[in-house]
Coordinates of C-alpha atoms in Angstrom, one line a residue:
M1 CA 0.2 -0.2 -0.1
G2 CA 3.0 2.8 0.8
G3 CA 3.5 1.8 -2.5
L4 CA 0.8 3.4 -3.9
R5 CA 1.1 6.1 -2.4
W6 CA 4.3 7.4 -3.4
R7 CA 3.5 6.7 -7.1
Q8 CA -0.2 8.5 -6.7
A9 CA 2.0 11.1 -5.0
L10 CA 5.1 11.0 -7.5
Y11 CA 2.8 11.3 -10.4
A12 CA 1.0 14.2 -9.2
R13 CA 4.3 16.5 -8.3
M14 CA 5.8 15.2 -12.4
W15 CA 2.6 14.9 -14.0
R16 CA 0.6 17.5 -13.0
P17 CA 0.9 21.6 -13.9
T18 CA 0.4 22.6 -10.2
A19 CA 4.0 23.3 -8.7
P20 CA 5.5 21.3 -6.5
S21 CA 7.0 22.2 -3.4
L22 CA 10.4 24.0 -3.2
W23 CA 11.8 20.2 -1.2
W24 CA 10.1 18.2 -4.6
Q25 CA 11.6 20.5 -6.7
V26 CA 15.0 19.6 -5.0
G27 CA 14.1 15.8 -5.2
L28 CA 13.4 15.4 -8.6
T29 CA 16.6 17.8 -9.8
P30 CA 18.0 14.0 -11.2
L31 CA 15.1 14.3 -13.2
W32 CA 15.5 17.2 -14.5
L33 CA 19.9 16.7 -15.5
A34 CA 18.6 13.8 -17.3
S35 CA 15.3 15.0 -19.1
Q36 CA 17.9 17.3 -20.8
G37 CA 20.1 14.6 -21.6
Y38 CA 16.6 12.8 -23.1
R39 CA 15.9 15.8 -25.2
G40 CA 19.2 15.6 -26.9
L41 CA 18.6 12.3 -27.6
A42 CA 15.0 13.3 -28.8
H43 CA 16.5 16.2 -31.3
G44 CA 18.9 13.5 -32.4
H45 CA 16.8 10.7 -33.6
L46 CA 14.4 13.8 -35.3
A47 CA 17.3 14.8 -37.3
S48 CA 18.8 11.7 -38.8
Y49 CA 15.7 11.8 -40.7
T50 CA 15.5 15.4 -41.7
W51 CA 19.1 15.6 -42.7
G52 CA 18.9 12.4 -44.8
V53 CA 21.3 10.4 -42.5
R54 CA 18.1 7.6 -41.6
R55 CA 16.1 6.7 -44.9
R56 CA 12.0 7.2 -44.2
R57 CA 9.9 4.3 -46.5
K58 CA 6.7 4.6 -47.8
L59 CA 4.1 2.3 -47.6
P60 CA 1.5 1.8 -51.1
C61 CA -1.7 3.1 -49.6
A62 CA -2.4 5.4 -47.2
V63 CA -1.5 5.9 -43.7
V64 CA -2.7 7.9 -40.6
S65 CA -0.9 8.5 -37.5
I66 CA -2.7 9.1 -34.4
G67 CA -0.3 10.0 -31.9
N68 CA 0.5 12.3 -29.0
L69 CA 3.3 14.8 -27.5
T70 CA 3.0 13.2 -24.5
L71 CA 3.1 9.8 -22.6
G72 CA 0.3 8.4 -22.8
G73 CA -3.2 9.4 -21.3
T74 CA -4.5 11.5 -24.2
G75 CA -7.3 9.6 -25.8
K76 CA -5.9 7.5 -28.7
T77 CA -7.2 4.4 -28.5
P78 CA -10.8 5.7 -28.4
L79 CA -10.0 7.9 -31.6
T80 CA -8.1 4.9 -33.7
M81 CA -11.5 3.0 -33.1
W82 CA -13.8 6.3 -34.2
V83 CA -11.1 6.3 -37.4
A84 CA -10.9 3.0 -37.9
R85 CA -15.2 2.7 -38.1
W86 CA -15.3 5.4 -40.1
Y87 CA -13.2 4.2 -42.7
Q88 CA -14.8 0.9 -42.8
Q89 CA -17.8 2.4 -43.1
Q90 CA -17.5 4.5 -46.2
G91 CA -16.3 0.9 -47.5
W92 CA -11.9 0.4 -47.3
R93 CA -10.4 -2.0 -45.6
V94 CA -8.7 -0.8 -42.5
A95 CA -6.2 -2.9 -40.5
V96 CA -4.4 -0.6 -37.7
L97 CA -0.4 -1.0 -37.0
S98 CA 0.8 -0.6 -33.2
R99 CA 3.7 -0.7 -31.7
G100 CA 3.1 -3.3 -29.1
Y101 CA 4.0 -1.7 -25.9
G102 CA 4.4 -4.4 -23.4
A103 CA 3.8 -7.3 -25.8
R104 CA 5.8 -11.3 -24.4
P105 CA 8.2 -12.1 -25.9
S106 CA 8.7 -8.9 -28.0
T107 CA 8.9 -9.9 -31.6
R108 CA 9.2 -7.8 -35.2
L109 CA 5.8 -9.2 -36.4
R110 CA 2.4 -10.4 -35.2
V111 CA -1.1 -10.7 -36.2
V112 CA -3.0 -9.9 -33.2
S113 CA -6.1 -10.3 -34.9
S114 CA -7.3 -10.4 -38.9
G115 CA -10.5 -9.3 -38.1
H116 CA -12.2 -11.8 -36.4
G117 CA -11.1 -10.8 -32.3
P118 CA -7.6 -12.3 -30.5
V119 CA -6.2 -14.6 -31.7
V120 CA -3.3 -14.4 -29.2
D121 CA -3.9 -13.3 -25.2
W122 CA -3.0 -9.5 -23.7
Q123 CA 0.5 -10.7 -22.6
T124 CA 1.1 -11.5 -26.1
A125 CA 0.0 -8.6 -27.9
G126 CA 0.1 -6.1 -25.1
D127 CA -3.2 -4.4 -23.5
E128 CA -3.9 -2.0 -26.6
P129 CA -3.9 -4.1 -29.1
Y130 CA -6.2 -7.3 -27.2
L131 CA -8.8 -4.4 -26.9
L132 CA -8.5 -2.9 -30.3
A133 CA -8.8 -6.7 -31.3
R134 CA -11.8 -6.9 -29.8
C135 CA -13.8 -3.6 -30.0
L136 CA -12.7 -3.6 -34.3
P137 CA -14.9 -7.0 -36.0
G138 CA -13.1 -6.7 -39.4
V139 CA -10.3 -4.7 -38.9
P140 CA -7.0 -6.5 -38.6
V141 CA -4.8 -5.2 -36.0
L142 CA -1.2 -6.4 -35.8
I143 CA 2.0 -5.1 -33.8
G144 CA 6.1 -5.2 -34.4
K145 CA 8.7 -2.3 -34.0
D146 CA 9.2 -2.1 -38.0
R147 CA 6.2 -0.4 -38.6
Y148 CA 7.4 -0.5 -42.1
R149 CA 7.5 -4.3 -42.5
T150 CA 4.3 -5.0 -41.1
G151 CA 2.5 -2.2 -42.9
R152 CA 4.1 -4.1 -46.0
Y153 CA 2.4 -7.0 -44.5
A154 CA -0.6 -5.8 -43.9
Y155 CA -1.5 -4.6 -47.4
E156 CA -0.4 -7.8 -49.0
Q157 CA -2.1 -10.1 -46.6
F158 CA -5.7 -8.3 -46.3
G159 CA -5.7 -5.8 -48.7
A160 CA -5.6 -2.5 -46.8
H161 CA -6.7 0.2 -48.2
V162 CA -5.4 2.4 -45.3
L163 CA -3.4 1.8 -42.1
I164 CA -3.6 3.5 -38.9
L165 CA 0.0 3.9 -37.0
D166 CA -1.2 4.0 -33.1
D167 CA 0.6 6.3 -31.1
G168 CA 3.0 6.7 -34.3
F169 CA 3.9 10.5 -34.3
Q170 CA 7.1 9.6 -32.5
H171 CA 8.0 7.0 -35.6
Y172 CA 9.7 9.2 -38.0
A173 CA 10.7 5.5 -39.8
L174 CA 7.7 5.5 -41.5
Q175 CA 6.0 8.5 -44.0
R176 CA 2.8 9.4 -43.2
D177 CA -0.3 10.5 -45.4
L178 CA -2.0 12.1 -42.1
D179 CA -0.5 12.8 -38.9
I180 CA -2.7 13.7 -36.2
V181 CA -1.8 15.0 -32.9
L182 CA -3.5 14.7 -29.8
I183 CA -3.6 16.9 -26.5
D184 CA -5.2 15.9 -23.2
A185 CA -7.2 19.9 -23.1
S186 CA -7.5 18.5 -18.9
N187 CA -4.0 18.1 -18.1
P188 CA -2.2 19.4 -21.8
F189 CA 1.9 19.4 -20.8
G190 CA 1.5 18.2 -17.5
S191 CA 4.5 20.0 -15.6
G192 CA 5.9 21.2 -19.3
A193 CA 9.1 19.0 -18.4
L194 CA 10.1 16.8 -20.7
F195 CA 10.5 13.1 -19.9
P196 CA 11.3 11.8 -17.3
R197 CA 10.8 15.0 -14.8
G198 CA 7.5 15.4 -16.4
I199 CA 5.4 13.5 -19.6
L200 CA 6.9 15.6 -22.9
R201 CA 7.9 12.8 -25.4
E202 CA 9.2 16.1 -27.2
P203 CA 9.1 20.0 -27.2
L204 CA 5.7 21.5 -28.1
Q205 CA 7.7 22.6 -31.0
A206 CA 6.9 19.4 -32.7
L207 CA 3.5 20.7 -33.3
Q208 CA 4.5 21.8 -36.3
R209 CA 5.1 18.7 -37.9
A210 CA 1.1 18.0 -37.2
D211 CA -1.8 17.7 -40.4
A212 CA -4.1 17.9 -37.6
M213 CA -4.8 18.8 -33.6
V214 CA -7.3 17.3 -31.9
L215 CA -8.3 18.4 -27.8
T216 CA -9.5 15.7 -26.0
R217 CA -11.3 15.6 -22.7
V218 CA -12.7 19.0 -23.7
E219 CA -15.7 18.8 -21.2
M220 CA -13.3 18.6 -18.4
A221 CA -11.8 22.7 -19.5
E222 CA -14.3 24.6 -20.2
Q223 CA -12.2 27.1 -18.5
T224 CA -8.4 26.5 -19.8
L225 CA -9.6 25.4 -23.3
P226 CA -9.4 28.9 -24.7
G227 CA -6.0 29.9 -23.3
L228 CA -4.9 25.6 -24.3
C229 CA -6.0 26.7 -28.1
Q230 CA -4.3 30.1 -28.3
E231 CA -0.5 28.5 -27.0
M232 CA -1.1 25.4 -29.7
R233 CA -1.8 28.4 -32.2
R234 CA 1.4 29.4 -31.2
W235 CA 3.0 26.6 -32.4
N236 CA 1.2 25.3 -35.9
S237 CA -1.3 28.5 -37.5
Q238 CA -2.3 26.7 -40.0
Q239 CA -3.6 22.7 -39.7
P240 CA -6.9 23.1 -38.4
M241 CA -8.1 22.1 -34.7
Y242 CA -10.6 19.9 -33.2
C243 CA -12.1 19.3 -30.1
L244 CA -13.4 16.3 -28.3
A245 CA -15.7 14.9 -25.9
T246 CA -15.7 11.6 -23.7
V247 CA -18.6 9.9 -23.7
V248 CA -19.3 6.7 -21.2
E249 CA -20.4 4.2 -24.2
A250 CA -21.4 1.1 -21.3
L251 CA -20.3 -0.4 -18.5
H252 CA -20.2 -4.2 -17.8
R253 CA -19.3 -6.5 -14.5
Q254 CA -16.2 -8.2 -14.7
D255 CA -16.9 -11.6 -13.9
T256 CA -20.1 -11.9 -16.4
H257 CA -19.8 -9.1 -18.7
S258 CA -23.4 -8.0 -18.9
P259 CA -24.7 -4.7 -19.2
V260 CA -25.2 -2.5 -15.9
D261 CA -27.5 0.1 -15.7
L262 CA -25.2 3.5 -15.5
A263 CA -27.5 4.6 -12.9
A264 CA -25.7 1.5 -10.8
L265 CA -22.9 3.9 -10.4
R266 CA -25.0 7.1 -9.0
Q267 CA -24.9 7.8 -4.7
C268 CA -22.4 4.5 -4.9
R269 CA -19.2 4.7 -3.5
V270 CA -16.2 3.6 -5.5
V271 CA -13.4 2.6 -5.0
A272 CA -11.7 3.0 -8.8
F273 CA -8.1 1.8 -9.5
V274 CA -5.8 2.1 -13.2
G275 CA -3.2 2.0 -14.9
I276 CA -3.3 4.3 -17.3
G277 CA -1.3 7.9 -18.3
N278 CA -4.4 10.4 -16.8
P279 CA -6.0 8.4 -14.1
Q280 CA -7.5 11.8 -12.9
A281 CA -9.7 12.2 -15.8
F282 CA -11.3 8.4 -15.3
V283 CA -12.0 10.1 -11.8
T284 CA -13.6 13.0 -13.1
T285 CA -15.8 11.0 -15.1
L286 CA -17.0 8.5 -12.3
T287 CA -17.6 11.4 -10.7
R288 CA -19.6 13.3 -13.3
L289 CA -21.8 10.0 -13.5
G290 CA -22.4 10.3 -10.1
A291 CA -20.1 8.0 -8.6
E292 CA -18.4 9.0 -5.1
V293 CA -14.6 8.0 -5.5
V294 CA -13.3 7.3 -2.2
A295 CA -10.0 5.6 -2.9
L296 CA -8.4 5.9 -6.1
L297 CA -5.6 3.0 -6.9
V298 CA -3.1 4.4 -9.6
F299 CA -0.5 2.1 -11.2
P300 CA 1.5 2.0 -13.8
D301 CA 0.8 2.8 -17.2
H302 CA 0.6 -1.1 -18.6
H303 CA 0.7 -2.6 -15.4
P304 CA 0.2 -6.4 -15.6
Y305 CA -1.9 -7.2 -12.4
T306 CA -0.6 -9.7 -9.6
P307 CA -2.3 -11.8 -6.9
E308 CA -0.8 -9.2 -4.7
D309 CA -2.0 -6.2 -6.3
W310 CA -5.4 -7.6 -6.0
Q311 CA -5.6 -8.5 -2.4
T312 CA -4.5 -4.4 -1.8
I313 CA -7.4 -3.4 -4.8
V314 CA -10.0 -5.7 -2.7
A315 CA -8.3 -4.7 1.5
T316 CA -9.3 -1.2 0.7
A317 CA -12.5 -1.4 -0.6
N318 CA -13.3 -3.7 2.2
E319 CA -11.3 -0.2 4.7
Q320 CA -13.7 2.0 2.1
Q321 CA -16.3 0.4 2.9
A322 CA -17.3 0.5 -0.7
A323 CA -20.0 -0.8 -2.8
C324 CA -18.5 -1.6 -5.9
L325 CA -14.5 -1.4 -8.0
V326 CA -14.4 -0.1 -11.2
T327 CA -11.5 0.2 -13.6
T328 CA -11.3 0.9 -17.5
A329 CA -11.4 -1.4 -20.0
K330 CA -7.7 -1.2 -21.0
D331 CA -6.9 -2.6 -16.9
A332 CA -10.3 -4.8 -17.3
V333 CA -7.8 -7.2 -20.0
R334 CA -5.0 -7.5 -17.3
L335 CA -7.2 -8.8 -14.6
T336 CA -7.2 -12.5 -14.2
P337 CA -11.4 -13.7 -14.7
S338 CA -11.0 -16.0 -11.3
W339 CA -10.0 -13.2 -8.7
P340 CA -12.5 -13.4 -6.2
A341 CA -14.3 -10.3 -5.1
P342 CA -17.1 -9.5 -1.9
I343 CA -18.3 -6.7 -4.2
P344 CA -19.2 -6.0 -8.0
V345 CA -16.6 -5.3 -10.2
Y346 CA -17.0 -2.7 -13.3
T347 CA -15.9 -1.7 -15.9
L348 CA -16.3 1.4 -17.8
H349 CA -16.0 1.8 -21.7
I350 CA -14.9 5.1 -22.8
G351 CA -16.0 6.5 -26.3
V352 CA -15.0 9.5 -28.0
T353 CA -17.6 11.8 -29.8
F354 CA -16.7 15.3 -31.7
A355 CA -17.7 18.4 -29.2
A356 CA -19.0 20.2 -32.5
S357 CA -20.5 19.1 -36.4
D358 CA -17.3 15.7 -37.0
A359 CA -18.0 17.0 -40.9
L360 CA -14.7 19.1 -41.3
F361 CA -12.1 15.8 -39.7
T362 CA -14.4 13.3 -41.8
H363 CA -13.4 15.4 -44.9
Q364 CA -9.9 15.2 -44.2
L365 CA -10.1 12.0 -44.0
Q366 CA -11.9 11.7 -47.3
A367 CA -9.6 13.3 -48.7
L368 CA -6.8 11.5 -47.8
M369 CA -8.4 8.4 -49.4
H370 CA -8.8 10.3 -53.1
H371 CA -5.2 10.8 -52.7
A372 CA -4.0 7.5 -52.1
K373 CA -6.4 6.1 -55.4
A374 CA -4.7 8.7 -57.5
R375 CA -1.4 7.0 -56.9

């Protein structure tokens, strides 16, 4: 339990925009120094492709990248699903390519789904590709570090017209036709520092490479949204900017996978547990549904839950006299179904919707395919 409290405290000081105390700033100095080294490595990596030291390769089909500037938690997976389904509805054959973070053992190429659900477990696929494979019938999902090789396989074996790179903004080795960058409006840049002191993967000037910028969770940042838009326009004043809001699609019991009315969370004492990039956003969503979140247990992103973790979660629920446990769909795939719980365990399924008309965004997606047909 002490480890959980330490992780939550460290998360708050490193990732949130509020300034930490002087003692915390001193304690985090080694991480700041490491972030300067990371800055140099990131700049050198990009420069090697910009100057032609390394070659970017191009695939014979359309490539859409959905990525971000920060470490996780911006809503890439829900938007990936949205874009894949939209192309599917237009009659295009779609495949999703993921690096497969956390997949074991690591591999150069693996088919997670040929379009008929996962053919491997989540440990082999990684939690996000596994979730995509479950939620996108008819869409092949592949993992591999070499996105060109993986994309070539998807094009040749599945006849893909369009490939979606899940978390591809920093994957410079593959040319993209559309680079979509997501920014979490509720916590856009954390402390403003680069990893490992903060959550930024690149400086904000990297927004200049974006073909489209998407602000997510805008319903959680109504007061700060105008200022954030101005900040982003400082770095990219030419490309379109869109706003996405979080929507709750469903609530399921973890043991039976049966749907539960969202009203079950109203005035309900809830213990939430997550291993995602922005845990506070999950709490905000639960609160908006009327739940009383009496405890939040934060685990590392992509954390493989252990029996000891589960014992801690259940013990916390007992201590807080909670009526249920709630987690995310991504976390749920990392739980063992046979683990006992004295109270219901719910999975909250999150989606996205455009805060304004999505016509401009879909026009940009459609224009890409007109270009692809002209090749």
